[in-house]
Tab-separated table of C-alpha atoms and ligand atoms in Angstrom:
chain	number	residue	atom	x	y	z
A	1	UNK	CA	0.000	0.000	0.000
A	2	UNK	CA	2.829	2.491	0.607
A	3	UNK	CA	2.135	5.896	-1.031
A	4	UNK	CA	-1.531	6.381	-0.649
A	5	UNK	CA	-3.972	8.878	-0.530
A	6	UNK	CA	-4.347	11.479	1.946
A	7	UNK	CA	-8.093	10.451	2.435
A	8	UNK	CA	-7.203	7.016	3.076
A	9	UNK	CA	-4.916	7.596	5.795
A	10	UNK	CA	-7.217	10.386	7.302
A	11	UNK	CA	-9.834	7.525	7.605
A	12	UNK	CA	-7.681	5.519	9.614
A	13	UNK	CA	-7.197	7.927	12.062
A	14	UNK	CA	-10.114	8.533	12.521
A	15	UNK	CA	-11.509	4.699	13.110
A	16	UNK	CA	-8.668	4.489	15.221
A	17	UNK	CA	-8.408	8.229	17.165
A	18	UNK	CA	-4.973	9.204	16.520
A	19	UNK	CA	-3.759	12.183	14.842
A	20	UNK	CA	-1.607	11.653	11.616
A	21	UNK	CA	1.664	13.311	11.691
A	22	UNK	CA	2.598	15.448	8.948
A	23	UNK	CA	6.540	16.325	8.772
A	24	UNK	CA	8.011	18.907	6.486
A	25	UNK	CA	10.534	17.998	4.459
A	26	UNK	CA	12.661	20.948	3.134
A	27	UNK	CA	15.574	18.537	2.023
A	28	UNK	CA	15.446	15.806	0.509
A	29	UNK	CA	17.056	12.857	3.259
A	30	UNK	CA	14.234	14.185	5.611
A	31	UNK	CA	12.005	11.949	3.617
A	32	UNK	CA	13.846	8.905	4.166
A	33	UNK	CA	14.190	9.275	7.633
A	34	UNK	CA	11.003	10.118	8.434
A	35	UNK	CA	10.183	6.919	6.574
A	36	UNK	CA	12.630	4.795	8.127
A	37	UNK	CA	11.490	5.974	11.411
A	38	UNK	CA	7.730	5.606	10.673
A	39	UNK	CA	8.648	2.026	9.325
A	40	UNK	CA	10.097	1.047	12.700
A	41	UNK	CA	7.253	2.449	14.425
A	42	UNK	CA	4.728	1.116	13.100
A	43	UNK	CA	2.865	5.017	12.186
A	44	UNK	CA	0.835	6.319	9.263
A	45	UNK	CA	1.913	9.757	8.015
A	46	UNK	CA	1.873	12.740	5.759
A	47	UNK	CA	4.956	13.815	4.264
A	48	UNK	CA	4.498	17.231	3.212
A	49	UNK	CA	5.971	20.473	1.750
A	50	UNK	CA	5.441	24.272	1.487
A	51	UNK	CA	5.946	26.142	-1.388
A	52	UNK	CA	8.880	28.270	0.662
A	53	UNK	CA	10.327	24.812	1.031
A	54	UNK	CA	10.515	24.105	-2.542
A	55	UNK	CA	11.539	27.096	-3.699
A	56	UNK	CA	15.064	25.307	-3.521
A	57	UNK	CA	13.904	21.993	-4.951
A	58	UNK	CA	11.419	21.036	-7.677
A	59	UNK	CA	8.132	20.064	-6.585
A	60	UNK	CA	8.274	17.507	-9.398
A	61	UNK	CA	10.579	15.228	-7.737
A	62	UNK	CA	8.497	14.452	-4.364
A	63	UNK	CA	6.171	12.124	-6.350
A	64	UNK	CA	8.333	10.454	-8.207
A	65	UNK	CA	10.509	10.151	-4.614
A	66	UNK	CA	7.645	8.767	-2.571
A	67	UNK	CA	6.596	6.547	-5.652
A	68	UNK	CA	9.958	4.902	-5.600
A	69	UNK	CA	10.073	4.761	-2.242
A	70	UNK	CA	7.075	2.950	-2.028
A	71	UNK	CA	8.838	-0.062	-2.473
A	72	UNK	CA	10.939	-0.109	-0.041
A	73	UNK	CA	8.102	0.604	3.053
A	74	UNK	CA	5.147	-0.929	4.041
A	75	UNK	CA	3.330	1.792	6.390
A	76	UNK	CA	1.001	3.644	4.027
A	77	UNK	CA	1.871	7.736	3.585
A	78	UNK	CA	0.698	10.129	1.731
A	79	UNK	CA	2.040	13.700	-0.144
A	80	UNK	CA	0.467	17.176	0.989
A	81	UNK	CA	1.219	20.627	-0.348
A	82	UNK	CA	1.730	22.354	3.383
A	83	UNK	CA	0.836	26.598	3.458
A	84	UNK	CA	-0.019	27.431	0.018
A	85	UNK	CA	-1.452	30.840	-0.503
A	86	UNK	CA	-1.833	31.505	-4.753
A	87	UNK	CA	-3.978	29.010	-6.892
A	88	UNK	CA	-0.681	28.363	-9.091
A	89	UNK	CA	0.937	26.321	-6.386
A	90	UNK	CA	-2.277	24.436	-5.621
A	91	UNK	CA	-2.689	23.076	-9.243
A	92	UNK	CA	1.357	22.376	-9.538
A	93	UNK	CA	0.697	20.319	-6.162
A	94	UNK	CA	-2.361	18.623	-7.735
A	95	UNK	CA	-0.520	17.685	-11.192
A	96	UNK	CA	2.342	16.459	-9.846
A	97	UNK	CA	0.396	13.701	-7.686
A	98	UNK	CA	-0.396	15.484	-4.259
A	99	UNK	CA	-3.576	14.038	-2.622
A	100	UNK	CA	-4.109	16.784	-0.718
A	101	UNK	CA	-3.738	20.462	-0.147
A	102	UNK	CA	-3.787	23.129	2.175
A	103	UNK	CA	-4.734	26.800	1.366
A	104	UNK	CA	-4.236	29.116	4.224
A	105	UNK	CA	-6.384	32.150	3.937
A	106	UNK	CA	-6.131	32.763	7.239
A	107	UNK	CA	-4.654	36.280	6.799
A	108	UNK	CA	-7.638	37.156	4.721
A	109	UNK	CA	-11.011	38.543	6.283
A	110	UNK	CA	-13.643	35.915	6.685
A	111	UNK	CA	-15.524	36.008	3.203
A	112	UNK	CA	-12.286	36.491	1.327
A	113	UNK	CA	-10.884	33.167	3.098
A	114	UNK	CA	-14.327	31.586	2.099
A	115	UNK	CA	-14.096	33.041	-1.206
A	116	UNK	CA	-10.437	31.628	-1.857
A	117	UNK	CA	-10.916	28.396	-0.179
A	118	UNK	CA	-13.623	27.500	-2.499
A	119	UNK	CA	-11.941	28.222	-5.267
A	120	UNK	CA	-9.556	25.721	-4.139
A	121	UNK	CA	-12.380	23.395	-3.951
A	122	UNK	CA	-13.435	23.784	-7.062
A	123	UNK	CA	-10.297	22.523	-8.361
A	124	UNK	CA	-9.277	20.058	-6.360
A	125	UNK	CA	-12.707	17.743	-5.376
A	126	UNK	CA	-13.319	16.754	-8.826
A	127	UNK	CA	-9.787	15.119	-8.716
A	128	UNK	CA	-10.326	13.644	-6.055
A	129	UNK	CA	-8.060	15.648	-4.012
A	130	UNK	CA	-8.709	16.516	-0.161
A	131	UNK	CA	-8.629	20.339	0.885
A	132	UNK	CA	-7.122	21.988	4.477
A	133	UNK	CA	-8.418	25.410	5.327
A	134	UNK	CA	-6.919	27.436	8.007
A	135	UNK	CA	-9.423	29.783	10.127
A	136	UNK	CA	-7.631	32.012	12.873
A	137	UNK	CA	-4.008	32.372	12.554
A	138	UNK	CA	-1.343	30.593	14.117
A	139	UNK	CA	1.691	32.774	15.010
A	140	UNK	CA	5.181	32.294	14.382
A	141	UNK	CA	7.371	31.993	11.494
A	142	UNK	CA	5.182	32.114	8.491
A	143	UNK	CA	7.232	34.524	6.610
A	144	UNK	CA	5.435	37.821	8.259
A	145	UNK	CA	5.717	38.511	11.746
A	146	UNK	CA	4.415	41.893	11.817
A	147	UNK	CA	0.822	41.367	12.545
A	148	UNK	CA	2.213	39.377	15.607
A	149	UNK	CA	3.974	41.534	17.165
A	150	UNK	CA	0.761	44.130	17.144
A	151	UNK	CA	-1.811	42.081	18.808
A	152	UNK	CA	-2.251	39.181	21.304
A	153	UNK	CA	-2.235	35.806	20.617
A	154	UNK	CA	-5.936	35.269	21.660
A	155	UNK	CA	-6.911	37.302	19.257
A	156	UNK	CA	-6.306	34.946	16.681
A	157	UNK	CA	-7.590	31.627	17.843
A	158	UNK	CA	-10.239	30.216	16.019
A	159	UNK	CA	-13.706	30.759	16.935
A	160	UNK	CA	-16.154	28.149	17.422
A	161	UNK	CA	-19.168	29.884	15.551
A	162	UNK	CA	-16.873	31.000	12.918
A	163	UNK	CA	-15.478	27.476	11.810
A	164	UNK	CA	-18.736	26.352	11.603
A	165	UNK	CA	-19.715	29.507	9.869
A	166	UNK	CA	-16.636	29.201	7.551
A	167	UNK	CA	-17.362	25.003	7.055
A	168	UNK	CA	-20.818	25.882	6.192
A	169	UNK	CA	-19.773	27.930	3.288
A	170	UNK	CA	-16.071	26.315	1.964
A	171	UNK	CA	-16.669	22.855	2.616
A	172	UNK	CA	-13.093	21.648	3.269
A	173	UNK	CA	-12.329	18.054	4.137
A	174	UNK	CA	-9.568	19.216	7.314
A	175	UNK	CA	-9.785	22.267	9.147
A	176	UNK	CA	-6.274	23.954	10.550
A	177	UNK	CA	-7.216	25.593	13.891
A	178	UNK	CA	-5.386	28.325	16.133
A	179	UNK	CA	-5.983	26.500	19.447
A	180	UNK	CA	-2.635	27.247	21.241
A	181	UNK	CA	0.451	26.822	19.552
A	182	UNK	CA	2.949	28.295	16.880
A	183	UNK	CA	5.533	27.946	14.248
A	184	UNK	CA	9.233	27.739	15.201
A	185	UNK	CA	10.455	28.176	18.358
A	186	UNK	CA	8.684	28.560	21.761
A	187	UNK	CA	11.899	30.806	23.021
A	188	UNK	CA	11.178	29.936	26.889
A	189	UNK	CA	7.678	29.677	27.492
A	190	UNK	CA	5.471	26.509	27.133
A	191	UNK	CA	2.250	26.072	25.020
A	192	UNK	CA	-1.131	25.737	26.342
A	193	UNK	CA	-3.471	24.106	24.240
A	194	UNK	CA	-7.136	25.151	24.486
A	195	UNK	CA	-9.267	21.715	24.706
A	196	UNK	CA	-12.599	23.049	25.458
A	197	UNK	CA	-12.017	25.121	22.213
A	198	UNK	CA	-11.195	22.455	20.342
A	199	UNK	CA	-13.914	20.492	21.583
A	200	UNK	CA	-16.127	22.746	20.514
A	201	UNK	CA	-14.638	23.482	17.003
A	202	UNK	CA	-15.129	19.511	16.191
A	203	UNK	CA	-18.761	19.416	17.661
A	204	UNK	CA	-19.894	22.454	15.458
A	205	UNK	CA	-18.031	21.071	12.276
A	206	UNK	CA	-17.289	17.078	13.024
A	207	UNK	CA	-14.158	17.760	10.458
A	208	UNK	CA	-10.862	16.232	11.061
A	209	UNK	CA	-8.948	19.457	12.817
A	210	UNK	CA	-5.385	19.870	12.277
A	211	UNK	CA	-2.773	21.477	14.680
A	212	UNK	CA	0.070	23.986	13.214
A	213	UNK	CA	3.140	24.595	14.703
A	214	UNK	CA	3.343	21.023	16.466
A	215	UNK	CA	7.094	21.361	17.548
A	216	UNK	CA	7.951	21.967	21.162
A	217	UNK	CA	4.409	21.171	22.396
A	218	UNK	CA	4.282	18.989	25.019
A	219	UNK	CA	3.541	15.594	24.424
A	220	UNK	CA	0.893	15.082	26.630
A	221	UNK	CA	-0.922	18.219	25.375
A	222	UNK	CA	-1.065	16.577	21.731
A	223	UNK	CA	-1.824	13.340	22.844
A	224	UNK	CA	-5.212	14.643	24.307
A	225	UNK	CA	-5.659	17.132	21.556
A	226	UNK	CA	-5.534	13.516	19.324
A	227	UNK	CA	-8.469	12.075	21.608
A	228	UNK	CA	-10.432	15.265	21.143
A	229	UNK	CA	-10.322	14.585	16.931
A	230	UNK	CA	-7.268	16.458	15.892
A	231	UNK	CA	-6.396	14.229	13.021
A	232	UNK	CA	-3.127	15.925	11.610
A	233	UNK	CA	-0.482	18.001	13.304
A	234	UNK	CA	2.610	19.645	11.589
A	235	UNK	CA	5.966	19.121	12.896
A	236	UNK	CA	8.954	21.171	11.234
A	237	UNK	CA	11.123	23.014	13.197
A	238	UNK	CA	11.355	20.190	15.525
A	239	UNK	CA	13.709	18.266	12.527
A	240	UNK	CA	15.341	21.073	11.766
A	241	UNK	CA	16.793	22.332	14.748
A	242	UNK	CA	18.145	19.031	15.492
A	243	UNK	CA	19.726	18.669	12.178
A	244	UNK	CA	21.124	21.828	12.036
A	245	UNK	CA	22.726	21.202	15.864
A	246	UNK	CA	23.628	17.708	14.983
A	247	UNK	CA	25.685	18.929	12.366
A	248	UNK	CA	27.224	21.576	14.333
A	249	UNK	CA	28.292	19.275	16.377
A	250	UNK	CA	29.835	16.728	13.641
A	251	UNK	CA	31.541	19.039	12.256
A	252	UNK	CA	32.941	20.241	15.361
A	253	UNK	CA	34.361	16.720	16.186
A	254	UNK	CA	35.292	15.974	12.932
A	255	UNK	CA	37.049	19.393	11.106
A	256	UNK	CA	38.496	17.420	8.745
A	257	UNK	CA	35.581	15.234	7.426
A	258	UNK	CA	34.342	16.223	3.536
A	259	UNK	CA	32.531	13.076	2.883
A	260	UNK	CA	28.738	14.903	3.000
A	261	UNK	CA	27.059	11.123	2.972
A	262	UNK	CA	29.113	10.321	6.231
A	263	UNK	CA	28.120	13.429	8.118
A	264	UNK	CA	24.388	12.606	7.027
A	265	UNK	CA	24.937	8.850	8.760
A	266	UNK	CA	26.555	10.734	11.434
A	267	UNK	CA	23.522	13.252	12.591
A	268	UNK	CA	20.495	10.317	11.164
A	269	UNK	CA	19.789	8.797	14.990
A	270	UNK	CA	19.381	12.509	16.223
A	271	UNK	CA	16.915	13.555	13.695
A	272	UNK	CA	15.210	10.210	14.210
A	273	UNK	CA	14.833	10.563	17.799
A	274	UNK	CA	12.727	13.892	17.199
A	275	UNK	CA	10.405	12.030	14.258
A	276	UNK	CA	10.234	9.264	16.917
A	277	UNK	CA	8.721	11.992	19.868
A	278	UNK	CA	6.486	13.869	16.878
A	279	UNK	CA	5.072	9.852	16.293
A	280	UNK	CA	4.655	9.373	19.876
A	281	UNK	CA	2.981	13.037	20.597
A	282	UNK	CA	0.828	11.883	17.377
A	283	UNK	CA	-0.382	8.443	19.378
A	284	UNK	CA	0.195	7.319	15.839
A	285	UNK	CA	2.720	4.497	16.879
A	286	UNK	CA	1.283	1.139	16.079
A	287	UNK	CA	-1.583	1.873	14.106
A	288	UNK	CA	-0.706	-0.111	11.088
B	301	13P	P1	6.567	23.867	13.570
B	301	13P	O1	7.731	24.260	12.715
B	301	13P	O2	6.361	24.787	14.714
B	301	13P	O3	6.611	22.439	13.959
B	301	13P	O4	5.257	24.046	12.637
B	301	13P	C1	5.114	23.223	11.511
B	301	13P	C2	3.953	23.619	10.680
B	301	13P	O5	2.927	24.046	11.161
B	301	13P	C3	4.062	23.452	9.232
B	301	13P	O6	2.922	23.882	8.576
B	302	ZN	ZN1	1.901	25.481	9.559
């Protein structure tokens, strides 16, 4: 079964109450690890991609990647377009085999979201091809911090009424919610995840929700937030940080050492121990 649909792993989790983890994967050997690790531990899961990500690959080549890589895993995954904000990424995405795709109007007023995410659905349900809209906005690094830095974060949570509001009218298959978290880095203080909100958010639209900005969130907090119907949460910065200090670190003992393919064995277990937590924080281990 290997590469599979977005919808068909979405069904899983929800017959079995887990959340799906979805990992970025700016660079290339992130795929393979996450799939190693995923293999070992028994976990469904979205590999996904932004279009900032790409902008230094090709999106052409994560098909033909997980395709090939198919063969060499049994868990099923699936490919996502992560954060896309123009209708020319979402139809690149859809030709070049994604299953699903997320288009984060978050950052627009309410009808203008509405009006955008349908668009997307116009394209995408007649393929076949499963839609994310964001409501509320999740800070952090998304590219623009300035409307962060002028109001509070409760501001921008997402609003019970309104996601059912919003659902009503763009009728997307997975909702993104601002229920306590953000992208990148925490920078001292810890997350705390709003469960009555997001209790209420999956009474009003009984969607799959999905949690942004997954790194650095307590465990436990996700783990609930997975019994409550979150169905897909986003871990990036979680990979990269440990990459990027694994390497530091290998490089530091070993000055001398050019052979890029040995460094990447060298730093593997420590970006496999953070997929492993982002599985665990999932309760996606053993589901297949
Ligand atoms: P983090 O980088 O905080 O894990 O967020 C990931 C994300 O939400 C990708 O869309
Ligand atoms: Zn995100």
């Amino acid at each position: 079964m290997p590469l599979v649909s977005t919808q068909t792993i979405l069904k899983l989790a929800e017959e079995k109450n887990f959340a799906l983890p979805a990992f970025n994967v700016p660079i290339p050997e992130f795929i393979l690890w996450v799939l190693e690790e995923g293999e070992e531990m028994r976990a469904p899961l979205i590999i996904q991609v932004a279009p900032v990500e790409y902008e230094a690959l090709d999106i052409r080549m994560f098909y033909g990647t997980l395709l090939f890589l198919s063969q060499k895993f049994s868990i099923p995954f699936s490919l996502h377009l992560d954060h896309a904000h123009h209708l020319e990424d979402i139809l690149l995405a859809i030709q070049n085999g994604f299953s699903s795709v997320m288009i984060d109007g978050s950052r627009l007023p309410l009808e203008e979201n509405i009006r955008l995410t349908n668009k997307v659905i116009e394209i995408a349900h007649p393929v076949e091809v499963l839609v994310e809209g964001e409501l509320g906005r999740v800070g952090g690094l998304e590219g623009d911090e300035s409307w962060e830095e002028k109001s509070k974060e409760e501001d921008f949570f997402t609003s019970p009424q309104e996601a059912q509001e919003f659902t009503g009218k763009a009728p997307v298959d997975m909702l993104a919610v601002a229920v306590g978290t953000r992208h990148g880095l925490y920078k001292g203080r810890t997350p705390q995840l709003q469960f009555e909100r997001i209790k209420e958010i999956r009474a009003k639209t009984s969607l799959p929700l999905v949690i942004h900005g997954g790194s650095g969130t307590p465990r436990e907090q996700l783990r609930k937030a997975a019994q409550l119907g979150v169905r897909k949460i986003n871990f990036s910065t979680a990979l990269r940080v440990q990459y990027l200090s694994a390497f530091q670190e290998y490089l530091a003992n070993h000055p001398e050492e050019l052979m890029v393919g040995k460094i990447l064995q060298g730093i593997e277990g420590k970006v496999k121990e953070a997929i492993r937590e982002c599985i665990i924080a999932s309760c996606a281990e053993g589901k297949v």
